[in-house]
Amino acid sequence: MPAKKAPKRQKEVEAEDSAALKKLKVSHKSHGQEKGLVLVLGQGDVGQLGLGEDVLERKKPALVNLPEGIVQAVAGGMHTVCLSDTGNVYTFGCNDEGALGRDTSEEGTEMVPAKVELAEKIVQVSAGDSHTAALTEEGTVFVWGSFRDNNGIIGLLEPMKKCTVPTKVPLDKAVIKIASGNDHLVMLTVNGEIYTSGCGEQGQLGRVPERFANRGGRKGLSMCYLYFNDCEQNIKMPVALPNMFVYNQFSLLGTSVTEEIILFFFMLLIFESMHYFSVLTSILSLLGSVFAWGMGTNLQLGTGEEEDLWSPVEMSGKQLENRVVLSASSGGQHTVLLVKDKQES
């Protein structure tokens, strides 16, 4: 009787599946595609503006000198992360807990953009208060920096240990999207599964801690469907522009006027941090303009003044003239914009 060949065939199939996974190129609509320029404004005392040691604040958007075209620019708490169209990552700002992912022992090197050494092409980045994450085109996630809780550093991949260089997340499934909160990370896989890590003091991980489950204090759901958008709270909402009218029930426009009128004009709303009561809120219009309101103490609203704004005001400046704003991201005391020239639109 001939010997069974099933085990050998099974190994071949597993090898083929493994090879296919390695060849997989992940894609998601959230991955940056349009190449642009990076503008920054606000406070830059720890280098988060990337304008060098002599520029510690900007009242109006200023151009950051980067060696490549940028498809994604995100603000962390006190650092900034930029992704180039070739898949390179550039960081600048506070590196006390390793959020830049590179050596900044030489004085002043954290104040200007520099490349993070990564062996694979990156297609998406995210940033929190003290950590950064990068997604490769093969669906692997690298992280560096540290998460924090109310008592201080809690580590990143290991308890109480920060990562000063990119470190691979031990996940055996391909990820297609990543997003960072202040101190947690969310990963969406190709199969639609969501993985979380970081600080869960306010339940932001969506999981029940073992110490609660063991004593029956909290009950998990037997089944839960999650719609994954973004930890930074990207929300479409109606707002107003000059000479345009919109539905304004419940004062959604940020004003005391509540008249309901007919034209809907939707924009993208970005909350910097729910924990800090939206230190900066900015929105992108379909016309490529950016609006801001909230706390302006650190000049991050782009008005040139430090006063708070209670209603949306369009951001202006020489660097915004004849340019379309592709994205806006807000950190603790600074704002990062990705723009392109109108003639390229």
Short mmCIF file of C-alpha atoms in Angstrom, two decimals:
data_model
loop_
_atom_site.label_atom_id
_atom_site.label_comp_id
_atom_site.label_asym_id
_atom_site.label_seq_id
_atom_site.Cartn_x
_atom_site.Cartn_y
_atom_site.Cartn_z
CA MET A 1 0.00 0.00 0.00
CA PRO A 2 1.58 3.34 -1.06
CA ALA A 3 2.55 5.77 1.67
CA LYS A 4 0.26 8.70 2.29
CA LYS A 5 1.51 12.02 0.88
CA ALA A 6 -0.96 14.29 2.61
CA PRO A 7 1.48 15.61 5.22
CA LYS A 8 3.96 16.63 2.51
CA ARG A 9 1.23 18.28 0.47
CA GLN A 10 0.03 20.12 3.57
CA LYS A 11 3.51 21.50 4.15
CA GLU A 12 3.66 22.62 0.53
CA VAL A 13 0.35 24.44 0.88
CA GLU A 14 1.50 26.10 4.08
CA ALA A 15 4.71 27.18 2.38
CA GLU A 16 2.74 28.59 -0.55
CA ASP A 17 0.43 30.48 1.81
CA SER A 18 3.42 31.89 3.65
CA ALA A 19 5.03 32.99 0.39
CA ALA A 20 1.77 34.57 -0.75
CA LEU A 21 1.53 36.51 2.50
CA LYS A 22 5.03 37.85 2.00
CA LYS A 23 4.11 39.01 -1.53
CA LEU A 24 0.90 40.66 -0.35
CA LYS A 25 0.79 44.41 -0.89
CA VAL A 26 -1.80 45.99 1.36
CA SER A 27 -3.97 48.85 0.16
CA HIS A 28 -6.58 51.05 1.83
CA LYS A 29 -8.27 54.31 0.87
CA SER A 30 -6.77 55.96 3.95
CA HIS A 31 -3.24 55.55 2.58
CA GLY A 32 -1.90 58.86 1.32
CA GLN A 33 -1.71 59.14 -2.45
CA GLU A 34 -1.43 62.85 -3.27
CA LYS A 35 2.05 64.29 -2.94
CA GLY A 36 2.34 67.67 -1.25
CA LEU A 37 4.26 70.09 0.92
CA VAL A 38 4.27 70.28 4.72
CA LEU A 39 3.32 73.47 6.58
CA VAL A 40 3.53 73.93 10.34
CA LEU A 41 2.46 76.52 12.89
CA GLY A 42 2.15 76.96 16.63
CA GLN A 43 4.67 76.18 19.36
CA GLY A 44 8.00 74.59 18.45
CA ASP A 45 10.03 74.70 21.65
CA VAL A 46 10.99 71.02 21.41
CA GLY A 47 11.44 70.94 17.64
CA GLN A 48 7.96 69.82 16.62
CA LEU A 49 7.86 72.46 13.87
CA GLY A 50 11.02 71.12 12.23
CA LEU A 51 12.25 74.62 11.40
CA GLY A 52 15.54 74.46 13.30
CA GLU A 53 16.81 75.70 16.65
CA ASP A 54 16.20 79.37 15.87
CA VAL A 55 12.46 79.07 15.17
CA LEU A 56 10.52 78.19 18.30
CA GLU A 57 7.08 79.39 17.21
CA ARG A 58 5.14 80.38 14.11
CA LYS A 59 2.00 82.49 14.05
CA LYS A 60 1.23 81.58 10.45
CA PRO A 61 1.89 78.38 8.43
CA ALA A 62 5.57 77.93 7.53
CA LEU A 63 7.10 75.57 4.98
CA VAL A 64 9.16 72.64 6.28
CA ASN A 65 12.23 71.74 4.26
CA LEU A 66 11.96 68.04 3.36
CA PRO A 67 14.00 66.12 0.76
CA GLU A 68 10.99 64.36 -0.79
CA GLY A 69 7.35 64.89 -1.65
CA ILE A 70 5.09 64.00 1.29
CA VAL A 71 1.84 62.01 1.13
CA GLN A 72 1.01 62.01 4.85
CA ALA A 73 1.91 64.38 7.68
CA VAL A 74 0.71 63.78 11.24
CA ALA A 75 1.23 65.60 14.52
CA GLY A 76 1.99 63.72 17.70
CA GLY A 77 1.76 65.32 21.12
CA MET A 78 5.11 67.08 20.75
CA HIS A 79 6.53 65.58 17.55
CA THR A 80 5.73 65.35 13.86
CA VAL A 81 5.89 62.43 11.44
CA CYS A 82 6.00 62.72 7.64
CA LEU A 83 5.68 59.93 5.07
CA SER A 84 7.20 60.42 1.62
CA ASP A 85 5.83 59.19 -1.69
CA THR A 86 8.70 56.69 -1.84
CA GLY A 87 7.82 55.16 1.53
CA ASN A 88 10.40 56.88 3.72
CA VAL A 89 9.57 58.27 7.17
CA TYR A 90 10.88 61.59 8.51
CA THR A 91 10.46 62.74 12.12
CA PHE A 92 11.23 65.79 14.24
CA GLY A 93 10.35 67.08 17.70
CA CYS A 94 10.54 65.75 21.25
CA ASN A 95 12.49 62.49 21.52
CA ASP A 96 12.58 62.05 25.30
CA GLU A 97 10.77 58.72 25.09
CA GLY A 98 11.95 57.63 21.64
CA ALA A 99 9.03 58.95 19.57
CA LEU A 100 11.35 59.98 16.72
CA GLY A 101 12.74 56.48 16.22
CA ARG A 102 16.26 57.76 15.56
CA ASP A 103 19.37 58.96 17.37
CA THR A 104 19.22 62.60 18.45
CA SER A 105 22.20 62.62 20.81
CA GLU A 106 23.79 65.38 18.75
CA GLU A 107 22.38 68.70 19.89
CA GLY A 108 19.79 70.18 17.57
CA THR A 109 19.17 67.06 15.47
CA GLU A 110 15.67 66.69 16.88
CA MET A 111 14.77 70.19 15.66
CA VAL A 112 14.94 69.36 11.95
CA PRO A 113 13.52 66.51 9.84
CA ALA A 114 15.62 63.36 9.53
CA LYS A 115 14.95 59.92 8.11
CA VAL A 116 14.01 56.93 10.26
CA GLU A 117 15.87 53.79 9.25
CA LEU A 118 13.34 51.19 8.10
CA ALA A 119 14.12 48.26 5.83
CA GLU A 120 10.65 48.14 4.24
CA LYS A 121 8.51 50.61 2.31
CA ILE A 122 5.99 52.39 4.54
CA VAL A 123 2.45 53.17 3.34
CA GLN A 124 0.94 54.77 6.46
CA VAL A 125 2.05 56.37 9.72
CA SER A 126 0.34 57.41 12.96
CA ALA A 127 1.48 59.29 16.04
CA GLY A 128 0.35 59.67 19.65
CA ASP A 129 1.65 61.66 22.58
CA SER A 130 4.93 59.75 22.88
CA HIS A 131 4.80 57.01 20.25
CA THR A 132 4.87 56.54 16.49
CA ALA A 133 3.68 53.65 14.33
CA ALA A 134 4.42 52.76 10.71
CA LEU A 135 2.66 50.30 8.40
CA THR A 136 4.65 48.57 5.67
CA GLU A 137 3.34 47.70 2.22
CA GLU A 138 3.36 44.04 3.26
CA GLY A 139 1.07 44.65 6.22
CA THR A 140 3.65 44.66 9.01
CA VAL A 141 3.52 47.28 11.77
CA PHE A 142 6.57 48.88 13.37
CA VAL A 143 6.37 51.04 16.50
CA TRP A 144 8.71 53.18 18.55
CA GLY A 145 8.47 55.43 21.60
CA SER A 146 6.29 54.60 24.59
CA PHE A 147 2.72 54.58 25.87
CA ARG A 148 1.85 56.38 29.10
CA ASP A 149 -0.90 56.20 31.71
CA ASN A 150 -1.77 58.51 34.58
CA ASN A 151 1.30 57.32 36.49
CA GLY A 152 3.84 57.74 33.68
CA ILE A 153 5.54 55.42 31.18
CA ILE A 154 3.99 51.96 30.77
CA GLY A 155 6.20 50.81 27.88
CA LEU A 156 5.37 49.93 24.29
CA LEU A 157 5.76 46.22 23.53
CA GLU A 158 7.16 45.28 26.94
CA PRO A 159 6.16 46.65 30.36
CA MET A 160 8.07 49.80 31.35
CA LYS A 161 10.37 49.59 28.31
CA LYS A 162 10.38 52.26 25.63
CA CYS A 163 11.57 51.55 22.08
CA THR A 164 14.02 54.09 20.68
CA VAL A 165 14.19 52.47 17.23
CA PRO A 166 11.50 50.87 15.05
CA THR A 167 10.42 47.54 16.50
CA LYS A 168 8.14 45.03 14.79
CA VAL A 169 4.74 44.38 16.36
CA PRO A 170 4.39 40.60 16.95
CA LEU A 171 1.24 40.09 14.90
CA ASP A 172 0.96 37.25 12.38
CA LYS A 173 -1.82 38.86 10.33
CA ALA A 174 -1.49 41.48 7.63
CA VAL A 175 -2.64 44.95 8.71
CA ILE A 176 -4.17 47.43 6.26
CA LYS A 177 -4.71 50.48 8.49
CA ILE A 178 -3.30 51.91 11.70
CA ALA A 179 -4.42 54.79 13.92
CA SER A 180 -3.06 56.22 17.15
CA GLY A 181 -4.80 57.80 20.10
CA ASN A 182 -2.84 59.68 22.73
CA ASP A 183 -1.52 56.48 24.29
CA HIS A 184 -2.97 53.58 22.36
CA LEU A 185 -2.72 52.02 18.92
CA VAL A 186 -5.41 50.42 16.77
CA MET A 187 -4.66 48.04 13.87
CA LEU A 188 -7.15 46.84 11.25
CA THR A 189 -6.28 43.56 9.48
CA VAL A 190 -7.11 42.48 5.94
CA ASN A 191 -9.74 40.16 7.42
CA GLY A 192 -11.52 43.01 9.18
CA GLU A 193 -10.22 42.20 12.66
CA ILE A 194 -9.21 44.96 15.04
CA TYR A 195 -6.21 44.71 17.38
CA THR A 196 -5.43 47.27 20.06
CA SER A 197 -2.55 47.98 22.43
CA GLY A 198 -1.56 50.66 24.89
CA CYS A 199 -3.24 52.40 27.80
CA GLY A 200 -6.79 51.27 28.49
CA GLU A 201 -7.66 53.36 31.53
CA GLN A 202 -10.74 54.83 29.82
CA GLY A 203 -11.70 51.64 27.98
CA GLN A 204 -10.16 52.80 24.71
CA LEU A 205 -8.76 49.34 23.93
CA GLY A 206 -12.23 47.82 23.66
CA ARG A 207 -11.21 44.84 25.79
CA VAL A 208 -12.02 43.81 29.36
CA PRO A 209 -8.90 43.67 31.59
CA GLU A 210 -8.38 40.24 33.14
CA ARG A 211 -8.52 41.61 36.69
CA PHE A 212 -12.07 42.86 36.03
CA ALA A 213 -13.23 39.75 34.19
CA ASN A 214 -12.02 37.41 36.94
CA ARG A 215 -14.10 39.08 39.60
CA GLY A 216 -17.12 39.51 37.37
CA GLY A 217 -17.05 43.29 37.57
CA ARG A 218 -17.45 43.75 33.84
CA LYS A 219 -18.96 41.59 31.14
CA GLY A 220 -17.70 41.45 27.58
CA LEU A 221 -19.98 41.22 24.57
CA SER A 222 -20.46 37.81 22.97
CA MET A 223 -20.33 39.44 19.55
CA CYS A 224 -19.39 42.95 18.53
CA TYR A 225 -19.19 44.59 15.11
CA LEU A 226 -16.92 47.63 14.98
CA TYR A 227 -16.81 50.30 12.30
CA PHE A 228 -13.20 51.37 12.12
CA ASN A 229 -12.55 54.95 11.12
CA ASP A 230 -9.82 56.72 13.07
CA CYS A 231 -8.74 57.21 16.66
CA GLU A 232 -8.32 60.92 16.00
CA GLN A 233 -12.08 61.25 15.57
CA ASN A 234 -12.52 62.19 11.91
CA ILE A 235 -16.16 63.21 11.62
CA LYS A 236 -18.14 64.76 8.80
CA MET A 237 -20.32 67.62 9.95
CA PRO A 238 -22.08 70.65 8.46
CA VAL A 239 -20.32 74.00 8.71
CA ALA A 240 -20.67 77.45 7.17
CA LEU A 241 -18.69 79.40 4.61
CA PRO A 242 -19.14 83.04 3.54
CA ASN A 243 -22.18 83.39 1.28
CA MET A 244 -23.22 79.80 1.95
CA PHE A 245 -25.98 78.56 4.22
CA VAL A 246 -26.32 75.23 5.97
CA TYR A 247 -28.43 73.21 8.37
CA ASN A 248 -27.52 74.51 11.83
CA GLN A 249 -29.79 72.80 14.33
CA PHE A 250 -28.36 72.62 17.86
CA SER A 251 -25.70 75.22 16.90
CA LEU A 252 -23.57 72.65 15.08
CA LEU A 253 -21.64 75.46 13.44
CA GLY A 254 -20.07 76.55 16.70
CA THR A 255 -22.22 79.69 16.96
CA SER A 256 -25.32 80.69 18.90
CA VAL A 257 -27.42 80.94 15.73
CA THR A 258 -29.80 77.99 15.31
CA GLU A 259 -31.71 78.80 12.12
CA GLU A 260 -32.29 75.80 9.92
CA ILE A 261 -31.59 76.43 6.26
CA ILE A 262 -31.39 74.33 3.18
CA LEU A 263 -27.88 73.79 1.86
CA PHE A 264 -25.62 71.10 3.35
CA PHE A 265 -21.89 71.71 3.04
CA PHE A 266 -19.90 68.94 4.67
CA MET A 267 -16.35 69.15 5.91
CA LEU A 268 -13.96 66.90 7.80
CA LEU A 269 -13.72 67.56 11.51
CA ILE A 270 -10.57 66.50 13.36
CA PHE A 271 -10.43 66.41 17.15
CA GLU A 272 -6.88 66.52 18.46
CA SER A 273 -7.67 64.99 21.81
CA MET A 274 -10.90 64.29 23.60
CA HIS A 275 -8.94 64.19 26.84
CA TYR A 276 -7.82 67.77 26.41
CA PHE A 277 -11.18 69.15 25.32
CA SER A 278 -10.18 69.64 21.71
CA VAL A 279 -7.16 71.86 22.21
CA LEU A 280 -7.33 72.49 18.49
CA THR A 281 -10.11 71.63 16.13
CA SER A 282 -9.64 72.11 12.41
CA ILE A 283 -11.70 71.22 9.38
CA LEU A 284 -11.02 70.83 5.69
CA SER A 285 -13.51 72.13 3.19
CA LEU A 286 -14.21 70.60 -0.18
CA LEU A 287 -12.60 73.74 -1.61
CA GLY A 288 -9.27 72.94 0.04
CA SER A 289 -9.46 75.54 2.82
CA VAL A 290 -8.81 74.86 6.49
CA PHE A 291 -10.82 76.25 9.40
CA ALA A 292 -9.88 76.25 13.08
CA TRP A 293 -11.32 77.06 16.49
CA GLY A 294 -10.68 76.26 20.13
CA MET A 295 -7.73 77.11 22.35
CA GLY A 296 -5.22 79.41 20.68
CA THR A 297 -2.74 79.93 23.52
CA ASN A 298 0.15 78.49 21.49
CA LEU A 299 -0.70 80.20 18.17
CA GLN A 300 -1.88 76.89 16.73
CA LEU A 301 -5.08 78.32 15.24
CA GLY A 302 -3.26 80.32 12.59
CA THR A 303 -4.89 83.66 13.41
CA GLY A 304 -1.61 85.21 14.51
CA GLU A 305 -3.08 85.82 17.95
CA GLU A 306 -3.23 83.81 21.19
CA GLU A 307 -6.95 84.28 21.82
CA ASP A 308 -9.31 81.31 21.86
CA LEU A 309 -11.90 81.05 19.10
CA TRP A 310 -15.48 80.00 19.78
CA SER A 311 -16.49 79.62 16.15
CA PRO A 312 -14.70 78.44 12.97
CA VAL A 313 -12.29 80.87 11.32
CA GLU A 314 -10.57 80.21 8.02
CA MET A 315 -6.82 79.87 8.37
CA SER A 316 -4.75 82.21 6.22
CA GLY A 317 -1.13 82.97 5.43
CA LYS A 318 1.30 83.51 2.58
CA GLN A 319 2.13 79.80 2.37
CA LEU A 320 -1.57 78.98 1.91
CA GLU A 321 -2.05 81.33 -1.04
CA ASN A 322 -2.90 79.49 -4.27
CA ARG A 323 -2.67 76.18 -2.46
CA VAL A 324 -5.15 73.44 -1.59
CA VAL A 325 -5.04 71.88 1.87
CA LEU A 326 -5.04 68.08 1.61
CA SER A 327 -5.00 67.27 5.31
CA ALA A 328 -4.73 68.86 8.74
CA SER A 329 -3.36 67.30 11.92
CA SER A 330 -3.09 68.86 15.36
CA GLY A 331 -0.73 68.08 18.21
CA GLY A 332 -0.64 69.38 21.74
CA GLN A 333 0.59 72.87 20.80
CA HIS A 334 1.18 72.74 17.04
CA THR A 335 -0.62 72.15 13.77
CA VAL A 336 0.60 70.32 10.66
CA LEU A 337 -0.89 70.84 7.19
CA LEU A 338 -0.29 68.97 3.95
CA VAL A 339 -0.85 71.22 0.94
CA LYS A 340 -0.33 71.31 -2.81
CA ASP A 341 -0.39 74.04 -5.45
CA LYS A 342 -3.79 74.69 -7.01
CA GLN A 343 -2.46 74.26 -10.54
CA GLU A 344 -1.62 70.67 -9.63
CA SER A 345 -5.18 69.94 -8.50
#
